[in-house]
Coordinates of C-alpha atoms in Angstrom, one line a residue:
X189 CA -16.6 7.1 -8.8
X190 CA -15.8 7.0 -5.1
X191 CA -17.6 10.8 -4.3
X192 CA -17.5 11.7 -0.2
X193 CA -15.6 8.2 0.7
X194 CA -12.7 9.0 3.1
X195 CA -9.2 6.9 2.7
X196 CA -5.9 6.7 4.2
X197 CA -3.3 5.8 2.3
X198 CA 0.3 4.9 4.4
X199 CA 3.7 6.1 2.7
X200 CA 2.0 8.6 0.3
X201 CA 4.7 10.7 0.7
X202 CA 6.1 9.4 -2.8
X203 CA 6.6 6.7 -4.7
X204 CA 3.5 4.1 -5.1
X205 CA 2.1 5.5 -2.2
X206 CA 1.6 9.2 -3.5
X207 CA 0.1 7.9 -7.4
X208 CA -2.6 5.8 -5.2
X209 CA -3.0 9.2 -3.1
X210 CA -3.3 11.4 -6.5
X211 CA -5.7 8.8 -8.5
X212 CA -7.9 8.2 -5.1
X213 CA -8.5 11.9 -4.5
X214 CA -8.9 12.7 -8.5
X215 CA -11.9 10.3 -8.3
X216 CA -13.6 12.2 -5.0
X217 CA -12.5 10.7 -1.5
X218 CA -11.0 12.4 0.5
X219 CA -7.2 11.4 1.7
X220 CA -5.6 11.0 5.0
X221 CA -1.6 11.2 3.4
X222 CA 0.0 9.3 6.4
X223 CA 3.9 9.8 6.1
X224 CA 7.5 8.7 8.5
X225 CA 10.1 11.4 8.0
X226 CA 9.2 12.9 4.2
X227 CA 7.2 15.7 6.2
X228 CA 7.8 18.2 2.9
X229 CA 6.3 15.6 0.6
X230 CA 3.7 14.8 2.1
X231 CA 2.3 18.3 2.6
X232 CA 3.4 18.7 -1.5
X233 CA 0.8 16.0 -2.1
X234 CA -1.9 17.0 0.2
X235 CA -1.3 20.7 -1.7
X236 CA -1.5 18.6 -5.1
X237 CA -5.1 17.4 -3.9
X238 CA -6.4 20.3 -2.6
X239 CA -5.3 22.6 -5.9
X240 CA -7.9 19.3 -7.7
X241 CA -10.5 21.0 -5.7
X242 CA -9.9 17.3 -2.7
X243 CA -9.9 17.7 0.9
X244 CA -6.8 16.2 2.2
X245 CA -4.4 15.9 5.9
X246 CA -1.7 14.8 6.0
X247 CA -0.6 12.3 9.2
X248 CA 3.1 11.2 10.1
X249 CA 2.7 8.6 12.1
X250 CA 5.0 5.1 12.0
X251 CA 2.8 2.0 11.0
X252 CA 5.2 -0.6 13.2
X253 CA 4.1 1.5 16.3
X254 CA 0.5 0.4 17.4
X255 CA 0.3 3.7 19.5
X256 CA 1.0 6.0 16.7
X257 CA -1.9 3.7 14.3
X258 CA -4.8 4.1 16.5
X259 CA -3.7 7.9 16.9
X260 CA -3.7 8.2 12.8
X261 CA -7.3 6.3 12.6
X262 CA -8.3 8.5 15.2
X263 CA -7.2 11.6 13.6
X264 CA -8.5 11.2 10.5
X265 CA -12.5 10.1 11.8
X266 CA -12.4 13.0 13.6
X267 CA -11.1 15.1 10.9
X268 CA -13.8 13.3 8.2
X269 CA -16.6 11.5 10.1
X270 CA -15.5 8.5 8.8
X271 CA -13.1 5.8 7.5
X272 CA -13.9 3.8 3.8
X273 CA -10.4 2.4 2.7
X274 CA -7.5 1.9 3.7
X275 CA -4.1 1.4 1.5
X276 CA -1.7 -0.4 3.1
X277 CA 1.3 0.3 1.4
X278 CA 4.4 1.4 3.7
X279 CA 7.0 -0.4 3.3
X280 CA 10.8 -0.3 3.5
X281 CA 14.4 -2.5 1.7
X282 CA 17.1 -3.3 3.6
X283 CA 18.2 -6.2 0.9
X284 CA 21.3 -8.3 1.9
X285 CA 22.4 -12.5 1.3
X286 CA 20.3 -14.3 3.8
X287 CA 23.8 -15.3 5.0
X288 CA 25.1 -11.8 5.8
X289 CA 22.0 -10.6 7.2
X290 CA 21.8 -8.8 10.2
X291 CA 19.0 -9.6 12.8
X292 CA 18.2 -5.8 13.0
X293 CA 18.1 -6.0 8.9
X294 CA 15.2 -8.7 9.1
X295 CA 13.3 -7.1 11.6
X296 CA 13.0 -3.7 10.9
X297 CA 12.2 -4.7 7.4
X298 CA 8.5 -7.4 9.3
X299 CA 7.8 -4.6 11.6
X300 CA 7.3 -1.9 8.6
X301 CA 6.1 -4.3 5.3
X302 CA 4.0 -6.6 7.4
X303 CA 3.6 -6.2 11.2
X304 CA 2.7 -2.7 9.9
X305 CA 0.0 -4.0 7.9
X306 CA -0.8 -6.2 10.9
X307 CA -1.7 -2.8 12.9
X308 CA -3.2 -0.7 10.6
X309 CA -5.3 -3.0 9.5
X310 CA -6.9 -4.1 13.0
X311 CA -7.1 -0.7 14.0
X312 CA -9.4 0.3 11.1
X313 CA -11.9 -2.8 11.7
X314 CA -13.8 -1.6 14.6
X315 CA -14.8 1.9 12.7
X316 CA -15.4 0.0 9.1
X317 CA -18.0 -2.8 11.0
X318 CA -19.7 0.6 12.8
X319 CA -20.1 1.5 9.2
X320 CA -20.9 -2.7 8.1
X321 CA -18.8 -1.2 5.2
X322 CA -15.2 -0.9 4.5
X323 CA -12.5 -1.3 1.9
X324 CA -8.4 -2.8 2.9
X325 CA -6.3 -2.9 -0.2
X326 CA -2.9 -4.1 1.2
X327 CA 0.8 -3.7 -1.5
X328 CA 2.3 -6.7 -1.7
X329 CA 5.1 -7.7 -4.4
X330 CA 5.0 -10.3 -7.0
X331 CA 8.6 -11.3 -5.2
X332 CA 6.2 -12.3 -2.1
X333 CA 4.8 -15.0 -4.9
X334 CA 8.6 -16.2 -6.7
X335 CA 11.1 -15.5 -4.0
X336 CA 14.4 -13.3 -4.8
X337 CA 17.4 -13.6 -4.0
X338 CA 19.1 -10.5 -1.3
X339 CA 15.4 -10.0 -0.1
X340 CA 15.1 -12.6 2.9
X341 CA 12.9 -10.0 5.0
X342 CA 11.2 -8.5 2.1
X343 CA 10.0 -12.0 0.5
X344 CA 9.7 -13.7 3.8
X345 CA 7.2 -9.7 4.5
X346 CA 5.3 -9.6 1.3
X347 CA 4.4 -13.1 1.4
X348 CA 2.7 -12.7 5.0
X349 CA 1.2 -9.6 4.2
X350 CA -1.0 -12.0 0.5
X351 CA -1.4 -14.4 3.6
X352 CA -2.7 -12.1 6.1
X353 CA -5.2 -10.6 3.4
X354 CA -6.8 -13.9 3.1
X355 CA -6.8 -14.3 6.8
X356 CA -8.8 -10.7 6.7
X357 CA -10.8 -11.4 3.8
X358 CA -12.4 -14.4 5.8
X359 CA -13.0 -12.6 9.1
X360 CA -14.7 -9.6 8.2
X361 CA -16.4 -10.2 4.8
X362 CA -19.9 -10.7 7.0
X363 CA -19.3 -7.3 7.7
X364 CA -19.5 -5.5 4.0
X365 CA -15.2 -5.4 4.9
X366 CA -13.5 -6.6 1.8
X367 CA -10.0 -6.8 2.0
X368 CA -7.4 -7.4 -1.4
X369 CA -3.9 -7.2 -2.0
X370 CA -1.8 -6.1 -5.0
X371 CA 1.2 -7.2 -6.1
X372 CA 3.8 -4.6 -8.5
X373 CA 6.2 -6.3 -10.0
X374 CA 9.0 -3.5 -11.2
X375 CA 7.7 0.2 -11.1
X376 CA 9.5 3.2 -12.3
X377 CA 10.5 4.6 -9.2
X378 CA 13.9 6.3 -7.6
X379 CA 15.1 2.9 -6.7
X380 CA 15.1 1.7 -10.5
X381 CA 16.1 5.2 -11.8
X382 CA 19.8 4.8 -10.3
X383 CA 20.3 1.5 -12.4
X384 CA 22.9 0.9 -15.0
X385 CA 21.5 0.6 -18.1
X386 CA 23.2 -3.3 -18.0
X387 CA 20.6 -3.7 -15.1
X388 CA 17.6 -1.8 -16.7
X389 CA 17.7 -4.6 -19.9
X390 CA 18.0 -7.5 -17.6
X391 CA 15.1 -6.5 -15.8
X392 CA 13.6 -6.1 -19.2
X393 CA 14.4 -8.8 -20.2
X394 CA 11.9 -10.9 -17.2
X395 CA 8.6 -8.8 -18.4
X396 CA 7.0 -9.8 -21.5
X397 CA 5.4 -6.9 -21.9
X398 CA 9.1 -5.4 -22.5
X399 CA 8.4 -2.1 -19.9
X400 CA 8.7 -1.3 -16.3
X401 CA 5.4 -0.1 -14.9
X402 CA 4.4 3.3 -13.8
X403 CA 2.7 4.8 -9.9
X404 CA 0.0 4.5 -12.3
X405 CA -0.5 1.1 -13.3
X406 CA -1.1 0.3 -9.5
X407 CA -2.9 2.8 -8.2
X408 CA -6.0 2.5 -11.1
X409 CA -5.2 -1.4 -10.2
X410 CA -6.3 -0.1 -6.4
X411 CA -8.7 2.3 -7.4
X412 CA -10.6 -0.2 -8.8
X413 CA -10.7 -2.5 -5.8
X414 CA -12.0 0.2 -4.2
X415 CA -14.4 0.6 -6.0
X416 CA -18.3 -1.1 -6.1
X417 CA -16.8 -2.2 -9.2
X418 CA -15.1 -5.2 -7.3
X419 CA -17.5 -5.5 -5.2
X420 CA -18.2 -9.6 -5.4
X421 CA -14.2 -9.7 -4.6
X422 CA -12.2 -10.1 -1.7
X423 CA -9.2 -12.2 -0.6
X424 CA -7.8 -11.7 -3.9
X425 CA -3.9 -10.6 -5.2
X426 CA -4.1 -9.2 -8.7
X427 CA -0.4 -8.9 -10.0
X428 CA 0.2 -6.3 -11.9
X429 CA 3.9 -6.6 -13.1
X430 CA 3.8 -6.5 -17.3
X431 CA 2.9 -10.4 -16.7
X432 CA 6.0 -11.3 -15.2
X433 CA 5.0 -14.1 -12.8
X434 CA 1.8 -16.0 -14.4

């Protein structure tokens, strides 16, 4: 259980982030729902949590902007008094073959998916060190381990997140701040719902469990890493991919 703990989930208005926010709230955490542009979706998540008896707020912030991130952390601490769990989930894709990829397509994905994790992690460190307690969980991807054609920017960012997780874990371990990563495989989202049946079959052929993952599959692992059950784990990357990369 996560009673009385405070969690901030970035990119929590939909998809995996939404599932994580709902899962942590269901286990008793007070949740700050970060969003960039989807205010209505973020409000929906907050209302769902409140309808279930939980506490939640929504906060707009661009995770690639250091001022936005600093203000977001201040708001969470001001509202709830502490910040125990940070889930770095916000991310974007701008896929293209390497030879066609524009510089801005590379920079935009690195800014949100990697620099955003750095900025949010750095911003919560002072508060968590003061508390002598913290759980930071970074959402990476199995393609950060395996590589993927057409996603050089996304893969570079996610591989960087895995490295950042390890370095942060080593720096913060003595302050009882644990840093781990979760690497999802193919998860059922709005994007995968738009695939053709042929594309879906090709995807399933790569997965030993022969099904796409769900937001719930990922959020349960995040909840485990946030709990005391994972109190002797740091610097690890857990794959949630149906056995796709092993």
